[in-house]
Coordinates of C-alpha atoms in Angstrom, one line a residue:
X44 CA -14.9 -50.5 -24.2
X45 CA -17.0 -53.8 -24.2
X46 CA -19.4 -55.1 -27.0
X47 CA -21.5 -55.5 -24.0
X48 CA -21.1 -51.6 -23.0
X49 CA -21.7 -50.5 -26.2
X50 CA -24.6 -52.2 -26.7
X51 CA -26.3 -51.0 -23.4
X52 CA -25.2 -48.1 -23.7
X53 CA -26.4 -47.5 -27.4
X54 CA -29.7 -49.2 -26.8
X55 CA -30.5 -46.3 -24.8
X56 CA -29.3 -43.6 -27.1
X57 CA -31.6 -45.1 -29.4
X58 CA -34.7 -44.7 -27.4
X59 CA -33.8 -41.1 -26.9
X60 CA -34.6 -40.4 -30.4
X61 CA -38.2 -42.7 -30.9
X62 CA -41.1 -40.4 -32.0
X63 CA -39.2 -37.7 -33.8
X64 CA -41.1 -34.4 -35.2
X65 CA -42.3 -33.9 -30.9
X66 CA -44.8 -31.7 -30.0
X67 CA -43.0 -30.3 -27.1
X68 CA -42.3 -30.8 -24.0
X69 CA -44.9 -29.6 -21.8
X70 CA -44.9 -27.8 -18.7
X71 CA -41.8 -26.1 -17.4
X72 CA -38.7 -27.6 -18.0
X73 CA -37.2 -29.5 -15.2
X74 CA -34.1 -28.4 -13.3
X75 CA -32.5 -32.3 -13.1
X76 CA -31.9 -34.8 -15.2
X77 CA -34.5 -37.8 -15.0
X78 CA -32.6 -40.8 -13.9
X79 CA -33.5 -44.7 -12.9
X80 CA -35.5 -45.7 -9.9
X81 CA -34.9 -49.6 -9.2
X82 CA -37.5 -49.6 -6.2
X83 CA -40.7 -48.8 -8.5
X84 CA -42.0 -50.0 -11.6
X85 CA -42.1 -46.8 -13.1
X86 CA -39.5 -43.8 -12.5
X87 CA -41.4 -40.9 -12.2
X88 CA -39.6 -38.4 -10.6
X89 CA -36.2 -36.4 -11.1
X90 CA -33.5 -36.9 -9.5
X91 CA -33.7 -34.5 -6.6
X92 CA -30.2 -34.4 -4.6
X93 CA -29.7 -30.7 -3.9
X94 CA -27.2 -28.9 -6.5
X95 CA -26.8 -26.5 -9.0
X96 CA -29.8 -25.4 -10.9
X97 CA -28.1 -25.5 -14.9
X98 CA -30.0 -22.7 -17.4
X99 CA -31.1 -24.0 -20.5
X100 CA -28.6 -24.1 -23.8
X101 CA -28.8 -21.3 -26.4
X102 CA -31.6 -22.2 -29.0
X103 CA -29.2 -23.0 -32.3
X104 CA -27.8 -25.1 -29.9
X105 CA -30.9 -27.3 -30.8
X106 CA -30.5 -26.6 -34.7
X107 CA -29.9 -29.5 -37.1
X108 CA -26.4 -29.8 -37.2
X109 CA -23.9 -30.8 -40.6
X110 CA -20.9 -33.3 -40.3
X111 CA -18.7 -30.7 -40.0
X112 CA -20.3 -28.6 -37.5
X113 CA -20.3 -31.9 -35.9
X114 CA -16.5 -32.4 -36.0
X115 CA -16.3 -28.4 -34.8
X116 CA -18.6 -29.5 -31.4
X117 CA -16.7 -32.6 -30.2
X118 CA -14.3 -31.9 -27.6
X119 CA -10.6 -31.9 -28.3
X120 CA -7.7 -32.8 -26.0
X121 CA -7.4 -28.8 -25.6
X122 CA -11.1 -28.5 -24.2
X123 CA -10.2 -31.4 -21.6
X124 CA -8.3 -31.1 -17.8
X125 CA -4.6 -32.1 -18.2
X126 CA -3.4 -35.9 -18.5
X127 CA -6.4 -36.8 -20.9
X128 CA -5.4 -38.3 -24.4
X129 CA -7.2 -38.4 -27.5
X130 CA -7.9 -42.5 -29.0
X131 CA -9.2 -43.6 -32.1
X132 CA -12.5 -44.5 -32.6
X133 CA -13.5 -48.4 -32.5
X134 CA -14.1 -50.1 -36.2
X135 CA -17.8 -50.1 -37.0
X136 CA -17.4 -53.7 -37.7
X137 CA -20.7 -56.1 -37.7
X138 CA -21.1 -57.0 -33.8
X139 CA -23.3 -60.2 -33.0
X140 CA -25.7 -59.4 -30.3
X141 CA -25.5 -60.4 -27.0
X142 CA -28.2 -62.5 -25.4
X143 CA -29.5 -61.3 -22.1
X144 CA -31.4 -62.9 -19.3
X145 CA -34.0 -63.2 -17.7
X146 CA -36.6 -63.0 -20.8
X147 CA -38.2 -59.9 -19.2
X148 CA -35.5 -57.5 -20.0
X149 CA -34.3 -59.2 -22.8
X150 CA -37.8 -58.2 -24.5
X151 CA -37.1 -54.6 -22.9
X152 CA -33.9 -54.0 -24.8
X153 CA -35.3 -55.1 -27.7
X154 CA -38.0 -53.1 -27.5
X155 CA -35.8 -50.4 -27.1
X156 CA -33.4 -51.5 -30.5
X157 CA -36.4 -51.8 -32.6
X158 CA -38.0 -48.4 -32.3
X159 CA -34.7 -46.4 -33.2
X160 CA -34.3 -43.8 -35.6
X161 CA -30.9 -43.1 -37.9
X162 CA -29.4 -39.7 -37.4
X163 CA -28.5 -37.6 -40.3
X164 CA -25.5 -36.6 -39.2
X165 CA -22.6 -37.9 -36.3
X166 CA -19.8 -37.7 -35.0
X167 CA -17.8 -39.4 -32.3
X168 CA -14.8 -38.4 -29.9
X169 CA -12.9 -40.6 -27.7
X170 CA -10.5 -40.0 -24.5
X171 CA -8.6 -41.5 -21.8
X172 CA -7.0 -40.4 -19.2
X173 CA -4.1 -43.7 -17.1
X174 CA -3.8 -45.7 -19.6
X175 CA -5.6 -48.9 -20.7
X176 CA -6.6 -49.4 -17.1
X177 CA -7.3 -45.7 -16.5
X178 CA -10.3 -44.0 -17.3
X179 CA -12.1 -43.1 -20.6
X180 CA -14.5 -40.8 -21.6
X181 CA -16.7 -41.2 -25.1
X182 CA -19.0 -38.3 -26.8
X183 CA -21.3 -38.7 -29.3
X184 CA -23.3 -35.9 -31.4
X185 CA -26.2 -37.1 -33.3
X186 CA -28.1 -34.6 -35.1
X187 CA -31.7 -35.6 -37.2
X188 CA -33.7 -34.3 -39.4
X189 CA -36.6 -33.9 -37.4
X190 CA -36.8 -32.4 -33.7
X191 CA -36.3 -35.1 -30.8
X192 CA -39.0 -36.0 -28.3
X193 CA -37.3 -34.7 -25.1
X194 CA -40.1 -36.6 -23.3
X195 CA -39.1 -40.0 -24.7
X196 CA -36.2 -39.8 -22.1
X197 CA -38.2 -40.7 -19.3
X198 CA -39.0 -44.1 -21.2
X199 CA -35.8 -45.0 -21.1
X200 CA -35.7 -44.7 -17.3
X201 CA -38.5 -46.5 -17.1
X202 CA -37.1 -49.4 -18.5
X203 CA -33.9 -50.0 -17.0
X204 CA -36.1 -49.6 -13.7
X205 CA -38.0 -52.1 -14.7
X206 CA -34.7 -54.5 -15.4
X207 CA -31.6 -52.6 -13.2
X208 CA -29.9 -56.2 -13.2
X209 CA -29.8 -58.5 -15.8
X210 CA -27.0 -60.8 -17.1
X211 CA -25.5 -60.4 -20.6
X212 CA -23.6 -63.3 -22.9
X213 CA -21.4 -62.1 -25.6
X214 CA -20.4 -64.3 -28.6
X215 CA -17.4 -65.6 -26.7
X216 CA -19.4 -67.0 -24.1
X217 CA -18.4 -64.0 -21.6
X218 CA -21.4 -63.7 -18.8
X219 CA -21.6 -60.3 -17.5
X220 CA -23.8 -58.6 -14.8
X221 CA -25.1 -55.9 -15.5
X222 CA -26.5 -53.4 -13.2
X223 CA -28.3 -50.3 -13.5
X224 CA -28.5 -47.3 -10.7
X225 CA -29.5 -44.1 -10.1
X226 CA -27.0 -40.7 -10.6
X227 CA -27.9 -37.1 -9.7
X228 CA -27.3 -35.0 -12.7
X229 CA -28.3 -31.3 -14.1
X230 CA -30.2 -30.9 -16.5
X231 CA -28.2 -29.6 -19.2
X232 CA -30.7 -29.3 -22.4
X233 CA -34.5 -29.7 -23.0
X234 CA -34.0 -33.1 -20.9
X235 CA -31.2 -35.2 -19.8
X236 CA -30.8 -38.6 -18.9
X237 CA -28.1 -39.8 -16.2
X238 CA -27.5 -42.9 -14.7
X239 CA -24.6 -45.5 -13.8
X240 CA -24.0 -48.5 -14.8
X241 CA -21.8 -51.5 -13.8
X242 CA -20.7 -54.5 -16.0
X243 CA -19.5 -57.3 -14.0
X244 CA -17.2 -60.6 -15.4
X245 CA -14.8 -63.5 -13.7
X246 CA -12.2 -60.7 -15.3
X247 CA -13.1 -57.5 -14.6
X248 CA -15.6 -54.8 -13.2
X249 CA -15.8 -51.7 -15.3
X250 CA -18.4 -48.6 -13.8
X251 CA -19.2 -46.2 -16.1
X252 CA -21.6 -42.9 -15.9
X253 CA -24.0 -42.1 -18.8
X254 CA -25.6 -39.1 -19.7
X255 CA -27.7 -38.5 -22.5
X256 CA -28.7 -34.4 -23.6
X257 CA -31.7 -33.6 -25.8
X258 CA -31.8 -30.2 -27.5
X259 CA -33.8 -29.2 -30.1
X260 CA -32.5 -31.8 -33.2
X261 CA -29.8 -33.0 -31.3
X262 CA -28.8 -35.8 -28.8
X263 CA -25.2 -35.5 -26.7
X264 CA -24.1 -38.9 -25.5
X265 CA -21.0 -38.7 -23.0
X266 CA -19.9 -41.7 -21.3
X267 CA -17.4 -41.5 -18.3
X268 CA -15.2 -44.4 -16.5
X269 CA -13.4 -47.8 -16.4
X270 CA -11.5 -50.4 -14.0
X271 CA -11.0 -47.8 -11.6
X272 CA -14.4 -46.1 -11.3
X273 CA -16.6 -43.3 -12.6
X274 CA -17.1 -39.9 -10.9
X275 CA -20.2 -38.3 -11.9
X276 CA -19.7 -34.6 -10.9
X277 CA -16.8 -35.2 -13.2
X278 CA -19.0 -36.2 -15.9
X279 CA -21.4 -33.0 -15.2
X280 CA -18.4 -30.3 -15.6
X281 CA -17.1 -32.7 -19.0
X282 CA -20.8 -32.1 -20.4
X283 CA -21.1 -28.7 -19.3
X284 CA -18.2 -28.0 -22.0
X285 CA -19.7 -29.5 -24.2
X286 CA -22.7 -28.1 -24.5
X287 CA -20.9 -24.9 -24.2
X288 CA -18.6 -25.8 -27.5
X289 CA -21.8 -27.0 -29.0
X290 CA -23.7 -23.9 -28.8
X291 CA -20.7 -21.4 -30.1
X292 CA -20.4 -24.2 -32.9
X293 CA -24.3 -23.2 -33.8
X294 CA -24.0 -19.7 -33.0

């Protein structure tokens, strides 16, 4: 996956975490994952396409999890449909940052970057499923010390509504556009955030679908796609096992 991907992608994971130690949610929780809304300055609703109404996790599904009740949640080649593969995780070498026009959501993302918090434990699996032009998929467990502010999600949201397209320059000089839409998702925790994304170059198009799950001290990142597409009820049923493996990991 792209420097550019990972950075987009990870920008938002990070705002899911801002303002740790939350006083709760508020109200009753919603059946649907919050998602983007391009047409309005400020996304305010959930994304209402008619489906499934998803119950809420176990409650030590929310407990502050160890590295190796970490390692125990992540999905394994076993926990996958057939024809998926496991892949080594990327080096977590130094990456310089991209630059990203126009100014406006250049000043969002770093907005976003400089309000993060570090997890006190994670763990990352990674998949694919055609080979290096097929598709991927990429979880991440992050656990903190404190409880997350499910509400925060909805910030995130709000910002790449406020920039859904914007252009991205990597070290190499490589433009891409990037574009931000709208998914229908359940809501699989105490909030989720879902949305798709598209990176665009002179050498490729890669579509990806991004869910992020809040619960309790934890944060599930699951990222699904490549050259050939991304399928988001896919997606849905891939993070519906997770959560499931999560919560008999706590249990």
């Amino acid at each position: 996956m792209s420097r550019s991907i990972h950075r987009f992608i990870g920008v938002s994971a990070a705002m899911a975490v801002l303002s740790l130690a939350a006083t709760g949610c508020g109200g009753d929780r919603s059946e649907r994952a919050i998602t983007v809304d391009p047409q309005k300055s400020s996304s305010t609703t959930d994304s209402t396409q008619e489906a499934e109404v998803v119950e809420a996790p176990e409650d030590s599904a929310g407990d502050q999890l160890s590295k190796a009740q970490i390692g125990k949640a992540l999905l394994a080649v076993s926990d996958l449909p057939a024809g998926w593969t496991a892949t080594p995780a990327e080096d977590e070498e130094e990456e310089s940052e991209d630059t990203v026009s126009p100014p406006k959501c250049k000043d969002v993302l770093d907005a976003l970057d400089e309000t993060s918090t570090d997890a006190a434990a994670e763990g990352e699996a990674n998949f694919n499923k055609g080979g290096p032009f097929g598709t991927v998929l990429s979880q991440t467990i992050s656990s903190y010390a404190e409880p997350v502010d499910a509400s925060r999600v909805q910030e995130i949201a709000d910002a790449f509504s406020d920039c859904p397209s914007f252009n991205s320059t990597d070290s190499d000089g490589t433009v891409s556009k990037v574009t931000v839409s709208p998914m229908s998702f359940g809501n699989l925790g105490d909030q989720t955030l879902a949305f798709a994304m598209t990176l665009e170059s002179s050498a490729f198009t890669v579509s990806v679908n991004v869910a992020y799950v809040v619960i309790g001290h934890n944060v599930i990142a699951m990222v699904n796609g490549g050259l050939t597409g991304a399928d988001g009820a896919q997606l849905e049923k891939l993070a519906k096992k997770a959560i499931t493996k999560l919560e008999k990991t706590a249990s």
